[in-house]
Coordinates of C-alpha atoms and ligand atoms in Angstrom, one line a residue:
M757 CA 112.2 -92.1 76.7
D758 CA 112.9 -90.0 73.4
K759 CA 111.6 -91.8 70.4
K760 CA 113.4 -91.8 67.1
P761 CA 111.6 -93.3 64.1
E762 CA 114.5 -95.5 63.1
E763 CA 114.5 -97.1 66.6
D764 CA 111.9 -99.2 68.0
P765 CA 109.7 -96.3 68.9
Y766 CA 107.5 -98.2 71.2
V767 CA 109.7 -99.3 74.1
R768 CA 107.8 -97.2 76.5
D769 CA 108.4 -96.2 80.1
P770 CA 106.0 -98.5 81.8
N771 CA 105.0 -95.4 84.1
K772 CA 104.1 -93.5 81.0
P773 CA 102.0 -95.6 79.0
W774 CA 100.5 -94.5 75.5
S775 CA 97.2 -92.7 75.3
L776 CA 95.2 -91.5 72.2
A777 CA 96.5 -88.1 72.7
D778 CA 100.0 -89.3 71.7
F779 CA 98.7 -89.8 68.1
E780 CA 97.4 -88.0 65.1
I781 CA 94.5 -90.1 63.5
G782 CA 94.4 -90.3 59.7
R783 CA 92.1 -92.1 57.1
P784 CA 90.4 -95.3 58.0
L785 CA 92.4 -98.4 56.6
G786 CA 89.7 -101.0 57.0
K787 CA 87.1 -102.6 59.2
G788 CA 87.4 -105.9 60.9
K789 CA 84.9 -108.0 63.0
F790 CA 85.7 -106.2 66.3
G791 CA 86.6 -102.6 65.4
R792 CA 88.2 -100.3 62.7
V793 CA 91.9 -99.7 61.8
Y794 CA 93.1 -96.2 61.1
L795 CA 96.3 -94.8 59.8
A796 CA 98.0 -92.8 62.5
R797 CA 101.2 -91.3 63.5
E798 CA 102.9 -90.7 66.9
A799 CA 102.7 -87.0 67.3
K800 CA 106.4 -86.3 68.3
S801 CA 108.3 -88.7 66.1
H802 CA 105.7 -88.8 63.1
F803 CA 106.3 -92.4 63.1
V804 CA 103.5 -93.9 61.0
V805 CA 101.5 -96.8 62.4
A806 CA 98.2 -98.6 62.0
L807 CA 95.9 -98.0 64.9
K808 CA 93.3 -100.7 65.6
V809 CA 90.5 -99.8 67.7
I810 CA 88.6 -102.6 69.3
F811 CA 85.4 -102.0 71.4
K812 CA 85.6 -103.7 74.8
E813 CA 81.7 -104.4 74.7
Q814 CA 82.2 -106.6 71.6
I815 CA 85.1 -108.5 73.3
E816 CA 83.0 -109.0 76.4
K817 CA 79.9 -109.9 74.2
Y818 CA 81.9 -112.7 72.6
K819 CA 84.0 -113.5 75.6
L820 CA 87.2 -113.1 73.9
H821 CA 89.4 -111.4 76.5
H822 CA 91.8 -114.4 76.9
Q823 CA 92.2 -114.9 73.3
L824 CA 92.8 -111.3 72.6
R825 CA 95.4 -111.1 75.3
R826 CA 97.1 -114.2 74.3
E827 CA 97.2 -113.1 70.5
M828 CA 98.5 -109.7 71.7
E829 CA 101.2 -111.3 73.9
I830 CA 102.3 -113.5 71.0
Q831 CA 102.3 -110.9 68.3
T832 CA 104.3 -108.5 70.7
S833 CA 106.9 -111.2 71.0
L834 CA 107.4 -112.1 67.5
R835 CA 110.1 -110.4 65.6
H836 CA 110.4 -111.4 61.9
P837 CA 110.4 -109.2 58.7
N838 CA 107.3 -111.1 57.3
I839 CA 105.2 -110.8 60.5
L840 CA 103.4 -107.6 61.3
R841 CA 104.7 -106.0 64.4
L842 CA 102.4 -105.1 67.4
Y843 CA 104.3 -102.3 69.0
G844 CA 102.2 -101.9 72.0
W845 CA 98.7 -101.2 73.3
F846 CA 96.7 -98.9 75.6
D847 CA 93.0 -98.5 76.5
D848 CA 90.3 -96.2 77.6
D849 CA 86.9 -97.0 79.3
E850 CA 85.4 -98.3 76.1
R851 CA 88.2 -99.2 73.6
I852 CA 91.4 -101.3 73.5
F853 CA 94.0 -99.6 71.0
L854 CA 96.6 -101.8 69.3
I855 CA 99.6 -99.9 67.8
L856 CA 100.5 -102.0 64.7
E857 CA 103.1 -101.8 61.9
Y858 CA 101.4 -100.1 59.0
A859 CA 101.3 -102.4 55.8
H860 CA 101.0 -99.8 53.1
G861 CA 100.1 -102.2 50.4
G862 CA 96.7 -103.4 51.8
E863 CA 95.5 -106.9 51.7
L864 CA 96.8 -109.6 49.3
Y865 CA 93.3 -110.2 48.5
G866 CA 93.2 -106.8 46.6
L867 CA 95.9 -107.9 44.2
L868 CA 94.2 -111.2 43.8
K869 CA 90.9 -109.6 42.8
E870 CA 92.4 -107.0 40.6
N871 CA 94.3 -109.5 38.5
G872 CA 92.1 -112.5 38.9
H873 CA 95.2 -114.6 39.6
L874 CA 98.9 -114.0 40.4
T875 CA 101.8 -114.8 38.3
E876 CA 103.8 -117.9 39.2
Q877 CA 106.8 -115.4 40.2
Q878 CA 104.3 -113.6 42.5
A879 CA 102.7 -116.7 44.1
A880 CA 106.1 -118.4 44.7
T881 CA 107.4 -115.2 46.4
Y882 CA 104.4 -115.1 48.7
I883 CA 104.5 -118.7 49.5
S884 CA 108.1 -118.5 50.2
S885 CA 107.9 -115.4 52.5
L886 CA 105.0 -117.2 54.2
S887 CA 106.8 -120.2 54.7
Q888 CA 109.8 -118.4 56.3
A889 CA 107.3 -116.6 58.6
L890 CA 105.6 -119.7 59.6
A891 CA 108.9 -121.8 60.2
Y892 CA 109.9 -118.8 62.7
C893 CA 106.4 -119.3 64.4
H894 CA 106.5 -123.0 64.6
G895 CA 110.0 -122.9 66.0
K896 CA 108.5 -120.8 68.9
C897 CA 105.4 -123.4 69.1
V898 CA 103.0 -120.9 67.5
I899 CA 100.6 -122.2 65.1
H900 CA 99.0 -119.4 63.0
R901 CA 95.8 -121.4 62.3
D902 CA 94.0 -118.4 60.5
I903 CA 95.9 -117.8 57.1
K904 CA 93.7 -116.5 54.4
P905 CA 94.3 -113.8 51.8
E906 CA 92.6 -111.0 53.9
N907 CA 95.0 -111.8 56.7
L908 CA 98.1 -111.2 54.4
L909 CA 99.0 -107.7 54.1
L910 CA 101.5 -106.3 51.5
D911 CA 104.3 -104.0 51.7
H912 CA 103.5 -102.3 48.4
E913 CA 100.8 -100.7 46.6
S914 CA 97.4 -102.4 46.0
S915 CA 94.0 -102.3 47.8
N916 CA 90.6 -103.6 47.5
K917 CA 88.1 -105.6 49.6
R918 CA 86.7 -109.0 49.8
K919 CA 82.9 -108.8 49.9
T920 CA 82.0 -111.3 52.5
M921 CA 83.7 -114.4 53.9
C922 CA 82.3 -115.0 57.3
G923 CA 83.2 -118.3 58.7
T924 CA 84.4 -119.9 55.3
L925 CA 85.8 -123.4 55.6
D926 CA 87.8 -122.9 52.6
Y927 CA 91.2 -122.6 54.3
L928 CA 90.7 -125.2 57.0
A929 CA 92.5 -128.4 57.0
P930 CA 90.5 -131.7 57.0
E931 CA 91.3 -132.4 60.6
M932 CA 90.0 -129.1 61.7
V933 CA 86.9 -129.5 59.6
E934 CA 86.4 -132.9 61.3
N935 CA 87.2 -131.5 64.7
K936 CA 90.2 -133.7 65.3
D937 CA 93.4 -133.0 67.0
H938 CA 95.6 -130.8 65.1
D939 CA 99.1 -129.5 64.9
H940 CA 101.4 -127.1 63.0
A941 CA 100.8 -128.9 60.0
V942 CA 97.4 -127.2 59.5
D943 CA 99.3 -124.2 58.3
N944 CA 101.2 -126.2 55.8
W945 CA 97.9 -127.4 54.3
T946 CA 96.7 -123.8 54.3
L947 CA 99.8 -122.8 52.3
G948 CA 98.7 -125.5 49.7
I949 CA 95.1 -123.8 49.6
L950 CA 96.9 -120.4 49.4
C951 CA 99.2 -121.5 46.5
Y952 CA 96.2 -122.8 44.4
E953 CA 94.2 -119.6 45.0
F954 CA 97.0 -117.5 44.0
L955 CA 97.6 -119.3 40.8
Y956 CA 93.8 -120.2 39.8
G957 CA 91.9 -117.2 41.6
N958 CA 89.7 -119.5 43.9
P959 CA 90.4 -121.8 46.6
P960 CA 90.5 -125.4 45.5
F961 CA 87.4 -126.8 47.4
E962 CA 85.0 -123.8 46.9
A963 CA 81.3 -125.0 46.7
E964 CA 77.9 -123.6 46.8
S965 CA 77.4 -124.5 50.4
Q966 CA 79.6 -125.0 53.4
K967 CA 78.6 -128.6 53.6
D968 CA 79.7 -129.3 50.0
T969 CA 83.1 -127.5 50.8
F970 CA 83.1 -129.8 54.0
K971 CA 82.6 -132.9 51.8
R972 CA 85.4 -131.7 49.2
I973 CA 88.0 -130.9 51.7
V974 CA 87.5 -134.2 53.6
K975 CA 87.6 -136.2 50.2
I976 CA 90.6 -134.0 49.0
D977 CA 88.6 -133.5 45.9
L978 CA 91.4 -131.7 44.1
S979 CA 91.5 -130.9 40.4
F980 CA 93.5 -128.5 38.2
P981 CA 91.6 -126.5 35.6
A982 CA 93.2 -126.4 32.2
T983 CA 93.0 -122.5 32.4
P984 CA 95.1 -120.4 33.4
N985 CA 98.0 -122.5 32.4
V986 CA 99.8 -123.5 35.5
S987 CA 103.3 -125.3 35.5
A988 CA 103.6 -128.9 36.6
E989 CA 106.0 -127.7 39.3
A990 CA 103.4 -125.7 41.0
K991 CA 100.9 -128.4 40.7
N992 CA 103.5 -130.7 42.3
L993 CA 104.0 -128.5 45.3
I994 CA 100.3 -128.0 45.9
S995 CA 99.8 -131.8 45.7
Q996 CA 102.4 -132.4 48.3
L997 CA 100.6 -129.9 50.6
L998 CA 97.0 -130.9 50.2
V999 CA 97.4 -134.3 51.7
K1000 CA 95.0 -135.6 54.1
D1001 CA 97.6 -137.3 56.6
P1002 CA 99.1 -134.1 58.3
S1003 CA 102.5 -135.9 58.9
K1004 CA 102.8 -136.7 55.2
R1005 CA 102.6 -133.0 54.2
L1006 CA 105.7 -131.3 52.7
S1007 CA 107.8 -129.6 55.6
L1008 CA 108.2 -125.8 55.4
T1009 CA 111.9 -126.4 55.0
K1010 CA 111.1 -128.6 52.0
I1011 CA 108.6 -126.0 50.6
M1012 CA 111.5 -123.5 50.6
Q1013 CA 113.8 -125.9 48.7
H1014 CA 111.0 -127.0 46.3
P1015 CA 112.2 -126.5 42.6
W1016 CA 109.2 -124.3 41.9
I1017 CA 110.0 -122.0 44.7
V1018 CA 113.7 -121.8 43.9
K1019 CA 113.1 -121.1 40.3
N1020 CA 110.3 -118.5 40.8
A1021 CA 110.5 -116.7 44.3
D1022 CA 112.1 -113.4 44.6
P1023 CA 114.2 -113.4 47.6
K1024 CA 113.6 -109.8 48.5
G1025 CA 109.8 -110.2 48.3
V1026 CA 107.9 -109.6 51.5
C1027 CA 104.3 -110.3 52.5
L1028 CA 103.1 -109.8 56.2
I1029 CA 101.0 -112.0 58.3
Ligands
AMP6 P1 91.2 -106.7 60.8 O1 90.3 -106.1 62.1 O2 92.6 -106.9 61.5 O3 90.7 -107.7 60.1 O4 91.6 -105.3 60.1 C1 90.6 -104.8 59.2 C2 91.1 -104.3 58.0 O5 92.1 -103.1 58.1 C3 92.2 -105.4 57.2 O6 91.3 -106.1 56.5 C4 93.1 -104.4 56.4 O7 92.6 -104.0 55.3 C5 93.1 -103.2 57.5 N1 94.4 -103.2 58.3 C6 94.5 -103.9 59.5 N2 95.7 -104.0 59.9 C7 96.4 -103.1 59.1 C8 97.9 -102.7 59.3 N3 98.7 -103.0 60.1 N4 98.3 -101.9 58.0 C9 97.3 -101.5 57.1 N5 95.9 -102.0 57.0 C10 95.7 -102.8 58.0

């Protein structure tokens, strides 16, 4: 099949799967837990993608075959402007290659670190884009469960890197920290955490040790510092999301209708999850 960049380039003849020879590899974009991500372009069409290389040995070591396959199947099936596309994948003896939509803005975390915190307009725009993407996922019975700034990629300029954030509890809802049953409302909780972090520069329940973060989350030990000066409407939205009872958290539809979002979000803004 001829590939044109403006069309979906990765609907491929199943008898002619992709291979590394189809791509020209460019600069590294980042390093994740299980491999590296490179800027790449498809050799014929010059369609630019991000190529994620995952070593099979790592996947085997951590017994993640099923999880990876499931995530790949889900991500391939999702089509939303705020959700990063997975166009396809291929493998060789040692590696799995994921052909991903390229997010040229880098991680949202970079923007946050550069500026200390975001403006109310930026924060509202990202929360609104994320709510739209999550409403789409929840409609398909997909719960994200792992929203955090380094998993949010931007479609405009910015880059930087968070130092270490292994196994942080900061973004987890109380029911997950306490190992209870959970549903899609864990994502609504995380939107509250993110909204706070966007506006203040740190997640609300940050503490010296994981144990203390755990305690603060479970108690909902939430306070709003005097600086930076954040509007009462933003605090109102955060307080309606960081609620212990998952069924009492503001719904995604209500987030999108919240006066703070309506007043501040740029309807054209995009953020990719
Ligand atoms: P990951 O293994 O998914 O955590 O990716 C490692 C890093 O590579 C991320 O933190 C991003 O900085 C970068 N990265 C991953 N996927 C993409 C993409 N599709 N476009 C641009 N950069 C990416």
